[in-house]
C-alpha positions as a Markdown table, in Angstrom:
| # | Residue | x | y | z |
|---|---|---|---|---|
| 1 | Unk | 84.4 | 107.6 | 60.6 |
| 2 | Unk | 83.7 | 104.8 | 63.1 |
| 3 | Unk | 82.3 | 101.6 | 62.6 |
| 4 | Unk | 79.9 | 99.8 | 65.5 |
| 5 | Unk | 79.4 | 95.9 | 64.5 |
| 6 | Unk | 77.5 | 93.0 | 66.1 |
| 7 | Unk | 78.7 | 89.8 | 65.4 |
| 8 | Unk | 76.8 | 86.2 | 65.5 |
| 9 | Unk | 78.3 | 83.0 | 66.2 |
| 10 | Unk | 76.5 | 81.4 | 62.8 |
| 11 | Unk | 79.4 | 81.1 | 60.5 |
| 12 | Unk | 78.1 | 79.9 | 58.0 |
| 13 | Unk | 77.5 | 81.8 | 54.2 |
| 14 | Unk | 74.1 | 81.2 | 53.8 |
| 15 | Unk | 72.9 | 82.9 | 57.0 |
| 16 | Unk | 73.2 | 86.1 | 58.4 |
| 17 | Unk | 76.4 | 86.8 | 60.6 |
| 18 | Unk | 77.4 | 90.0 | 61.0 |
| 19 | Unk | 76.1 | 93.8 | 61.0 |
| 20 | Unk | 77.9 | 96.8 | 60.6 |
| 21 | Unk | 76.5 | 100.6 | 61.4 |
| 22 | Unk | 78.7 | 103.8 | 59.9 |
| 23 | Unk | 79.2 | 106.6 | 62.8 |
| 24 | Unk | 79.2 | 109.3 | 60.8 |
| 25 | Unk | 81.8 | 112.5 | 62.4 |
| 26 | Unk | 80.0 | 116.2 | 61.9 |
| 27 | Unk | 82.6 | 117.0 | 59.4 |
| 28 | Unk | 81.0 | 114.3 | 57.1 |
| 29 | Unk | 78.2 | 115.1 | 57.3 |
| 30 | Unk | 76.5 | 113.1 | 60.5 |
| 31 | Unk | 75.3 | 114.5 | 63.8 |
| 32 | Unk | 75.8 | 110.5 | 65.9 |
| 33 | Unk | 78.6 | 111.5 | 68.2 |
| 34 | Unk | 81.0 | 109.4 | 69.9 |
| 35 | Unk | 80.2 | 105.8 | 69.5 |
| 36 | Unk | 78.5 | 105.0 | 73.4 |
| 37 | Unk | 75.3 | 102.9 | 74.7 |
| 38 | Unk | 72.5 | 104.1 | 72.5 |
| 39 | Unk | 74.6 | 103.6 | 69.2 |
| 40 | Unk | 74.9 | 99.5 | 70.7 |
| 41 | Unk | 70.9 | 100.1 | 71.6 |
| 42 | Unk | 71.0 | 100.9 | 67.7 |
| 43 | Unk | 72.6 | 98.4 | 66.5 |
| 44 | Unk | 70.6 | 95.9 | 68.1 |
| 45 | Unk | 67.0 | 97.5 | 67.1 |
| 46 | Unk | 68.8 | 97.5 | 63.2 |
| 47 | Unk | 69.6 | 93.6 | 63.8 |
| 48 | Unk | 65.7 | 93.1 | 65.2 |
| 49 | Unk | 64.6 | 95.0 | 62.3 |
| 50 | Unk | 66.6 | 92.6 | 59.6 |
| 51 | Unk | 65.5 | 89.0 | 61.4 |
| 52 | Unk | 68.7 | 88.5 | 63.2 |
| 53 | Unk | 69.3 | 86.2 | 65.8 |
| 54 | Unk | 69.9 | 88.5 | 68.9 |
| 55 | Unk | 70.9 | 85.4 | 71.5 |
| 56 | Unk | 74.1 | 85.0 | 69.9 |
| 57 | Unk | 75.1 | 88.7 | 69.1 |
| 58 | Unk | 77.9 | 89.8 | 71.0 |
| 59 | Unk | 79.3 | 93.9 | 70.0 |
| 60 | Unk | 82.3 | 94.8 | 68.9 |
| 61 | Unk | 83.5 | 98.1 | 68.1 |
| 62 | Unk | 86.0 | 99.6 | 65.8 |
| 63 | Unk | 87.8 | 102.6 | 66.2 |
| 64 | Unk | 88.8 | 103.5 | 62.6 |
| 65 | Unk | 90.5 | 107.2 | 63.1 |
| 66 | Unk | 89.8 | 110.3 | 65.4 |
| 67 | Unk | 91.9 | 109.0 | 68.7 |
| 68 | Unk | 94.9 | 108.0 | 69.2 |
| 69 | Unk | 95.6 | 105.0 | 71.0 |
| 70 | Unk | 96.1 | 107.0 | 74.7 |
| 71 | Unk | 92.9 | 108.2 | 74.3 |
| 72 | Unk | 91.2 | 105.2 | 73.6 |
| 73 | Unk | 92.4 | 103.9 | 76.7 |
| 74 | Unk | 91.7 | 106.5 | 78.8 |
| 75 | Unk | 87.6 | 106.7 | 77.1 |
| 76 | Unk | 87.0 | 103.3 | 78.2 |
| 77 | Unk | 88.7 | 103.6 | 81.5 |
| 78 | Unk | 86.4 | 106.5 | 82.8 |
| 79 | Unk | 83.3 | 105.7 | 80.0 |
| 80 | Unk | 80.0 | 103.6 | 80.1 |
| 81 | Unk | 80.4 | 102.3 | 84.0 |
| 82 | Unk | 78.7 | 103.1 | 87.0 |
| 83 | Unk | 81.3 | 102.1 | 89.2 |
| 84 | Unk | 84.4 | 104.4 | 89.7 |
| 85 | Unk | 87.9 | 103.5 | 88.0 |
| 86 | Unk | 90.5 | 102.6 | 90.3 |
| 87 | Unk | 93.8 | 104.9 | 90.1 |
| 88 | Unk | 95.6 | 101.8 | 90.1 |
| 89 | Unk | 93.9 | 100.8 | 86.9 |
| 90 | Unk | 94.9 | 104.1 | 85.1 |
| 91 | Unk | 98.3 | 104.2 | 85.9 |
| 92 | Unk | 98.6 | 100.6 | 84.4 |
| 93 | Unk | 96.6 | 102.2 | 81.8 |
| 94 | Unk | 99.6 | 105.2 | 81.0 |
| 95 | Unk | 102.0 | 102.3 | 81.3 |
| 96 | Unk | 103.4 | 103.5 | 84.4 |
| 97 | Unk | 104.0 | 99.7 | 85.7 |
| 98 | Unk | 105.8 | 98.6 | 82.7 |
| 99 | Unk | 109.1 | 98.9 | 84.9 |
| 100 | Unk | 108.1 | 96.3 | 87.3 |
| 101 | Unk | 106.5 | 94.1 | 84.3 |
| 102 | Unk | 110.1 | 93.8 | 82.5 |
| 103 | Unk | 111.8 | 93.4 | 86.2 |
| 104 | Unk | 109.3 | 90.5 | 87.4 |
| 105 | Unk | 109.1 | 88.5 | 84.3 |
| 106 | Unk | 112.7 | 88.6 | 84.1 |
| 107 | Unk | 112.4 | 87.6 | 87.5 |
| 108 | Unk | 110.2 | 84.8 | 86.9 |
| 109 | Unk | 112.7 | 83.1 | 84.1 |
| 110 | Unk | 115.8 | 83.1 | 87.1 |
| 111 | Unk | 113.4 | 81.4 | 89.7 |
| 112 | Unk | 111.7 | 79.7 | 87.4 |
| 113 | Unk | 108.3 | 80.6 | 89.0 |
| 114 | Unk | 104.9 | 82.4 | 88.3 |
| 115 | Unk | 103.4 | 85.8 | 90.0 |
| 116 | Unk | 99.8 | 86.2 | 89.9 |
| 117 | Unk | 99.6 | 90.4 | 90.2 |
| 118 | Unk | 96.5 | 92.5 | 89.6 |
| 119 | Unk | 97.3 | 95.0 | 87.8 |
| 120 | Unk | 93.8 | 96.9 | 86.5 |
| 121 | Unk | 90.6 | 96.5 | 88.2 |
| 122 | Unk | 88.4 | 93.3 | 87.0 |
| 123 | Unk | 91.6 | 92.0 | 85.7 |
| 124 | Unk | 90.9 | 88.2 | 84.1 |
| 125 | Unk | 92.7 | 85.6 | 85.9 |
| 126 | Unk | 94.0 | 87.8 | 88.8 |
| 127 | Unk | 93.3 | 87.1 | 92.5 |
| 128 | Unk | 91.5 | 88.8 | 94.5 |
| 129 | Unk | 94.1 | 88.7 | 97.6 |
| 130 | Unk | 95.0 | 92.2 | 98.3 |
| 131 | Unk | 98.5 | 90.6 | 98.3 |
| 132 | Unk | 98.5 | 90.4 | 94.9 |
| 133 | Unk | 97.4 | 93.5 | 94.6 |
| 134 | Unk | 100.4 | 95.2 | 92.5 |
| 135 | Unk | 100.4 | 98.2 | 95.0 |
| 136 | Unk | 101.6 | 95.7 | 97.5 |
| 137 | Unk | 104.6 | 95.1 | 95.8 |
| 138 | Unk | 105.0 | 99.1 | 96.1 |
| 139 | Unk | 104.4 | 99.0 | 99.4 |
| 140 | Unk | 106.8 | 96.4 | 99.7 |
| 141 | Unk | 109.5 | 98.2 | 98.2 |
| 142 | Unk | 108.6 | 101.2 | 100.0 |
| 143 | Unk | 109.6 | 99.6 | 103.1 |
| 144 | Unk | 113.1 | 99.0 | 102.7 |
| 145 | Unk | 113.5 | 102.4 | 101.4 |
| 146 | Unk | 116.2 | 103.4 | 104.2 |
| 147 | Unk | 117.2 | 107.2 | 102.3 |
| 148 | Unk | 113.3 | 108.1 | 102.2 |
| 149 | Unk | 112.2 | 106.7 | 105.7 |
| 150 | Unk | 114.8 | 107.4 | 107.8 |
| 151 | Unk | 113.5 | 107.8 | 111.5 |
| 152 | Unk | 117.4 | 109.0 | 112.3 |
| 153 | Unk | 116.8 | 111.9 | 110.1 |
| 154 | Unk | 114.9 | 114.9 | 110.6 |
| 155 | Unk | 112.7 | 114.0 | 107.5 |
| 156 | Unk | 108.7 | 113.9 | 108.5 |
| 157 | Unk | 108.3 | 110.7 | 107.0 |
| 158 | Unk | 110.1 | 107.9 | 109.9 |
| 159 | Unk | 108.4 | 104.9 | 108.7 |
| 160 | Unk | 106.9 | 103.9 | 105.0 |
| 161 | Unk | 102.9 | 104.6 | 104.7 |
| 162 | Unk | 100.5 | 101.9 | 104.3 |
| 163 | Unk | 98.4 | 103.3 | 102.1 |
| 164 | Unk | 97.9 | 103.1 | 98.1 |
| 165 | Unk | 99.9 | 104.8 | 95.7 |
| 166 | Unk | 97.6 | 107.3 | 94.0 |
| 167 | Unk | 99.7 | 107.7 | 90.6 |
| 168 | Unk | 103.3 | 107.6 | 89.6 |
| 169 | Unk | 105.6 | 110.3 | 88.9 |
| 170 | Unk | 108.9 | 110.2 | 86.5 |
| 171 | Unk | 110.6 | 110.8 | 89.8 |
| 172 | Unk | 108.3 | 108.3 | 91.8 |
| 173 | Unk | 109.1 | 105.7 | 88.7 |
| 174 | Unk | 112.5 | 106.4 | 89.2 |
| 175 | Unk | 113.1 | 106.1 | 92.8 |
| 176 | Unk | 111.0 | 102.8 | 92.7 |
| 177 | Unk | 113.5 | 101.2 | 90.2 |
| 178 | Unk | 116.2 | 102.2 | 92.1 |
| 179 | Unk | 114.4 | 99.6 | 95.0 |
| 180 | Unk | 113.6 | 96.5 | 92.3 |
| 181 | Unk | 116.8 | 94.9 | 93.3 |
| 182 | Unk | 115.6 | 94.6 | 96.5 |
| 183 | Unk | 112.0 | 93.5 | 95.9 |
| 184 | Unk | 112.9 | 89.8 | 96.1 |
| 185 | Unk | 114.3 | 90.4 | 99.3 |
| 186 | Unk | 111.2 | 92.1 | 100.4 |
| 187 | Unk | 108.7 | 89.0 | 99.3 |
| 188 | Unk | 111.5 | 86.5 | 100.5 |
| 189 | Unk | 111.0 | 88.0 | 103.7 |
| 190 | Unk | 107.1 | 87.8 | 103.7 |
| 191 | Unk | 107.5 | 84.5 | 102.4 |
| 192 | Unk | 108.9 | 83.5 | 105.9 |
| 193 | Unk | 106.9 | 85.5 | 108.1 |
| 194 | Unk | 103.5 | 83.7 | 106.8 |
| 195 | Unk | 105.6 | 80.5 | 107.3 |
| 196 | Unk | 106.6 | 81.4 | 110.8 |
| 197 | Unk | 102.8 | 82.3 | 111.5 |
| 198 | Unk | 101.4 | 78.8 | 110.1 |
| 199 | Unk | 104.0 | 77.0 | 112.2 |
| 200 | Unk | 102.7 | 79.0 | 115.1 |
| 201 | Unk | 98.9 | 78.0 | 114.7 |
| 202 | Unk | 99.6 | 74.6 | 113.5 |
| 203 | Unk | 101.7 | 73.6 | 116.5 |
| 204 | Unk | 100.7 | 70.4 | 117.3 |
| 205 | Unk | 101.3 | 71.2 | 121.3 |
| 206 | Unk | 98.5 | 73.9 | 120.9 |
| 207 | Unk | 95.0 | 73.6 | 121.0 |
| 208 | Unk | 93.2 | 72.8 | 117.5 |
| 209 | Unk | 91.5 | 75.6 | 116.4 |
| 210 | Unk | 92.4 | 78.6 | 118.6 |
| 211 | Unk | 94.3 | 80.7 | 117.4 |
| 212 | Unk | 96.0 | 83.3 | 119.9 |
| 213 | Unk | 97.0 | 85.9 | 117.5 |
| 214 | Unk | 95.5 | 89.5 | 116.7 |
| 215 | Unk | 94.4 | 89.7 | 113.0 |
| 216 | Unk | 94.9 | 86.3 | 112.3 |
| 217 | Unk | 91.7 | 84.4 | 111.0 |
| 218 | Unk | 92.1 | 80.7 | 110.6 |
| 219 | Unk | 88.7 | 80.5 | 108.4 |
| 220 | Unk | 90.2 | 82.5 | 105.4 |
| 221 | Unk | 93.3 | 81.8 | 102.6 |
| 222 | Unk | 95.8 | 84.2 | 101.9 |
| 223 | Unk | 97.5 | 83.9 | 98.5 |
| 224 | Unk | 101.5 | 85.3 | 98.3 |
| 225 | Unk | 102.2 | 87.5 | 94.6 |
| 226 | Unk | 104.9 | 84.7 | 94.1 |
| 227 | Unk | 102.1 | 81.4 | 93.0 |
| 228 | Unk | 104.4 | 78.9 | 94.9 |
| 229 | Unk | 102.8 | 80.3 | 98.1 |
| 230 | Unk | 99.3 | 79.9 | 99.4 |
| 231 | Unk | 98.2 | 80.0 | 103.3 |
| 232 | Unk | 95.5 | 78.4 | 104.9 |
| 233 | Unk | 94.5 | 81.3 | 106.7 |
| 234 | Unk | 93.9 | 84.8 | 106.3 |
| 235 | Unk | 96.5 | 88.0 | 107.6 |
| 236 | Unk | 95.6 | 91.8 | 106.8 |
| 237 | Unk | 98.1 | 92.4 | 103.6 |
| 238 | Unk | 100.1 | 95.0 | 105.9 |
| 239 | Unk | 100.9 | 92.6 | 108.6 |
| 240 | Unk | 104.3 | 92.1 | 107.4 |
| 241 | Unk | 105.4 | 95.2 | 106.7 |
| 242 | Unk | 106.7 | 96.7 | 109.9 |
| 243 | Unk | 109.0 | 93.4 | 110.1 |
| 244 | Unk | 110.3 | 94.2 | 106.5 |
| 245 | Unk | 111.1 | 98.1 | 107.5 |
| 246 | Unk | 113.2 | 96.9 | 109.9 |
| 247 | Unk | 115.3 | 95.5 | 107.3 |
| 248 | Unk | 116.1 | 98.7 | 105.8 |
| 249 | Unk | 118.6 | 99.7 | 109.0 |
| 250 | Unk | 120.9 | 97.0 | 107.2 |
| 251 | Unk | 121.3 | 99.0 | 104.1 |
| 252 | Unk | 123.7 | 101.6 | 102.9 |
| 253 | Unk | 122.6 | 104.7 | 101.1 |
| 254 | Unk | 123.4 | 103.2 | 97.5 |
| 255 | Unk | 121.1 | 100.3 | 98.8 |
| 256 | Unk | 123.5 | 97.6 | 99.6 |
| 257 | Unk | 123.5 | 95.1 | 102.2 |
| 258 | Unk | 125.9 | 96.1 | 105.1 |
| 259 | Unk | 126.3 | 92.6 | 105.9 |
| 260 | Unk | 125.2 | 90.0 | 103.4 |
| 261 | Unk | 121.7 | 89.2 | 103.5 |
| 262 | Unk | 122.1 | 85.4 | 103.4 |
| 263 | Unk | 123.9 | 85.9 | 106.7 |
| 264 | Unk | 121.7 | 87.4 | 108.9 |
| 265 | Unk | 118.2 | 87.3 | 107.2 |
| 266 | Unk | 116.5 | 84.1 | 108.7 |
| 267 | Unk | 117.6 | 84.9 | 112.3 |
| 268 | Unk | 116.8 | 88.4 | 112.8 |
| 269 | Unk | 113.3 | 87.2 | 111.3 |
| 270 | Unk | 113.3 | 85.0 | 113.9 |
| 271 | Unk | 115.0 | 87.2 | 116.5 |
| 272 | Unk | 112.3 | 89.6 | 115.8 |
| 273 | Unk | 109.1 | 87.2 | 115.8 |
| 274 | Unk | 109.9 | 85.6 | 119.0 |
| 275 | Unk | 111.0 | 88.6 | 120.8 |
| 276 | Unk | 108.5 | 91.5 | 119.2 |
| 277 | Unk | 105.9 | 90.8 | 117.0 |
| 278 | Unk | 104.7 | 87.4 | 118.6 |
| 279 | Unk | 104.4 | 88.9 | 121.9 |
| 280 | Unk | 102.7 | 91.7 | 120.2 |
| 281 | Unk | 100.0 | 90.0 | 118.5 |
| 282 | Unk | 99.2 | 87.8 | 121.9 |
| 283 | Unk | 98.8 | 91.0 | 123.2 |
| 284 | Unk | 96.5 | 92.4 | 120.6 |
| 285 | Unk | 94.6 | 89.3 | 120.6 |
| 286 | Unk | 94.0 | 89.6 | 124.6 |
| 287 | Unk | 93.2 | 92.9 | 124.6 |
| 288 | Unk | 90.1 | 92.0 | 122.1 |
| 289 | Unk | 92.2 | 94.2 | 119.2 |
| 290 | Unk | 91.6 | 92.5 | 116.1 |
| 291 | Unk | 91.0 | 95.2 | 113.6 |
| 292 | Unk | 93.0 | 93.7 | 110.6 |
| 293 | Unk | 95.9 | 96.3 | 108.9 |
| 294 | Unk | 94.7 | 98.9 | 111.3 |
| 295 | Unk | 97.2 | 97.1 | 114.1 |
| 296 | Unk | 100.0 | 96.5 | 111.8 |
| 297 | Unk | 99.6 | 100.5 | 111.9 |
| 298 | Unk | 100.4 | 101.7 | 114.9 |
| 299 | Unk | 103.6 | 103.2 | 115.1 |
| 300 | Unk | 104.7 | 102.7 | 118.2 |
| 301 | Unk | 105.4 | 98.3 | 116.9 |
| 302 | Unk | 107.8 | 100.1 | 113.9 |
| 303 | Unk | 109.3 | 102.1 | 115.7 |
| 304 | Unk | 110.2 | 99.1 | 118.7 |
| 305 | Unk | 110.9 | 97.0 | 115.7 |
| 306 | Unk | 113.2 | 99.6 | 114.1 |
| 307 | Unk | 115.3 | 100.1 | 117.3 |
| 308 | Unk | 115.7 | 96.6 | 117.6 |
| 309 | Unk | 117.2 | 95.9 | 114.3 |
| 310 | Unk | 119.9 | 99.1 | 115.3 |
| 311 | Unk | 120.8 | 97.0 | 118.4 |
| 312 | Unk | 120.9 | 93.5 | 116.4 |
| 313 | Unk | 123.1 | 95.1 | 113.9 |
| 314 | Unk | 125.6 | 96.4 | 116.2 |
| 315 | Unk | 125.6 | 93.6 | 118.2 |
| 316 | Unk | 126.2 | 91.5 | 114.7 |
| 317 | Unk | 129.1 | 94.2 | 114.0 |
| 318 | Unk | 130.6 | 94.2 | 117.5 |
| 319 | Unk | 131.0 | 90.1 | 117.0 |
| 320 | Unk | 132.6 | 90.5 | 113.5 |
| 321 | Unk | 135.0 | 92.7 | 114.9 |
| 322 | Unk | 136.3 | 90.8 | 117.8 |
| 323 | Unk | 136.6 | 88.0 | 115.6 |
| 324 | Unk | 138.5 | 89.6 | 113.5 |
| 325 | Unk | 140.9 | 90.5 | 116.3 |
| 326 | Unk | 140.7 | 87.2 | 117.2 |
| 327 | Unk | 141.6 | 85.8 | 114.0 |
| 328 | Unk | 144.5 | 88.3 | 113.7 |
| 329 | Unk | 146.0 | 87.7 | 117.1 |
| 330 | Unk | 145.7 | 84.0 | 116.3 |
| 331 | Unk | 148.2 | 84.8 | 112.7 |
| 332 | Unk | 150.5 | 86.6 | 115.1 |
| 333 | Unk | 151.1 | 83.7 | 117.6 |
């Protein structure tokens, strides 16, 4: 048996405050179903009928037996709405994100910080930037996947997609977990590109107002999943994820940092913005292309981008060796 109640905000004993209808299953002898609109439709015409108040009735239903908590989810995921569920919202639903949950609140108690992620559709309290979206932070991770995107490999897939995750296998769960420890290295990084960006449009030696950069709309705010960041202008959520790939030629196939990231991090970001994307996103912006994500697409910019973190990194290699040499024939004399 179900239950189907509307409550009233009147608490007090004397008046009327709550009514309660029985949903009856077939095996008991009832023919009403599973509990959906009409039974609330019901409910209210019963509460009419008995001289409730209606304009403080609010429903609330009761699942007694019959379904097991899985299923209840997955009825009022895909029941009683006219607009579609979001796959996102079901695989939160299965508990597919509770890995990353665990990984950023624990994450959240060393940097003593706050990140605001959606992760279901209408969630309460959750922004709508697209950055915050929780299948950026796959996407993010996705990027500095260096064994699964490897353009020096003959596998079809040379650069990380920019599109959604649909769902999330054992082995998808598992491969994703293997990235966490580099996720904050992955929202460090678009930390400081949407820093670099403001510097470049705020310049005071520039002309108030124009901004000379594809995609970049100085109207709009752009919110960062970490809360300690907020922009005052909008970017397409992709727009740094060509600059984070690059980052993956610094990793070994256990992920770990070749060099040490502290080393090398905040100049090649620069390295690449002044040399590469910059120039790229004048060029955009001349051309008339200002198409959002769609240019942070194009795959000719990853693969420039990719080929010139190889050359950084063996020019960064090249140095540490000669001064090593250095440093030995220096102990000799």
């Amino acid at each position: 048996m179900n239950s189907l109640a509307l409550e009233f905000s009147d608490k007090s004993n004397r008046n009327k405050t709550e009514l309660e209808l029985e949903i009856l299953e077939a095996q008991e002898g009832g023919s009403d179903g599973i509990i959906n609109g009409g039974h609330t439709v019901l409910a209210f015409e019963q509460a009419r009928n008995y001289k409730y108040d209606l304009s403080k009735a609010r429903v609330k239903v009761t699942i007694h037996i019959g379904l097991s908590e899985d299923d209840a989810k997955d009825i009022a995921l895909a029941s009683n709405t006219s607009a579609p569920v979001d796959a996102r919202s079901k695989v939160n639903a299965r508990g597919d994100y509770k890995f990353l949950k665990q990984f950023l609140f624990q994450l959240e108690r060393e940097q003593e910080t706050k990140f605001r992620i959606a992760y279901y559709q209408n969630q309460s309290g959750a922004p709508k930037s697209p950055q915050c979206n929780v299948n950026h932070l796959i996407k993010l991770m996705n990027c500095l996947d260096r064994n699964k995107y490897n353009p020096d490999s003959n596998s079809r897939a040379k650069h990380p997609p920019v599109s959604n995750t649909p769902s999330l296998s054992e082995a998808e769960r598992q491969r994703l977990s293997n990235l966490l420890p580099l996720l904050p290295k992955a929202l460090w990084i678009e930390q400081r590109l949407f820093k670099t960006i403001e510097e470049h449009i705020t310049n005071p030696r520039r002309k108030k107002g124009i901004v000379d950069l594809a995609s970049i709309d100085p109207r709009k705010n752009t919110l960062l999943p970490d809360s300690k960041y907020s922009f005052g202008f909008g970017a397409p959520a992709d727009i740094a994820m060509p600059i984070i790939a690059s980052y993956r030629v610094f990793l070994d196939e256990q992920y770990n940092w070749i060099i040490p990231f502290e080393e090398f991090a905040e100049d090649f970001l620069q390295h690449l913005w002044t040399n590469y994307y910059k120039k790229y996103l004048v060029s955009e912006k001349l051309a008339g292309n200002t198409i959002g994500s769609k240019i942070c697409r194009n795959p000719e910019i990853w693969d420039s981008l990719y080929v010139c973190a190889q050359s950084y990194l063996n020019q960064h290699l090249m140095k540490m060796v000669n001064s090593s040499k250095r440093e030995k024939l220096t102990l000799a004399n």
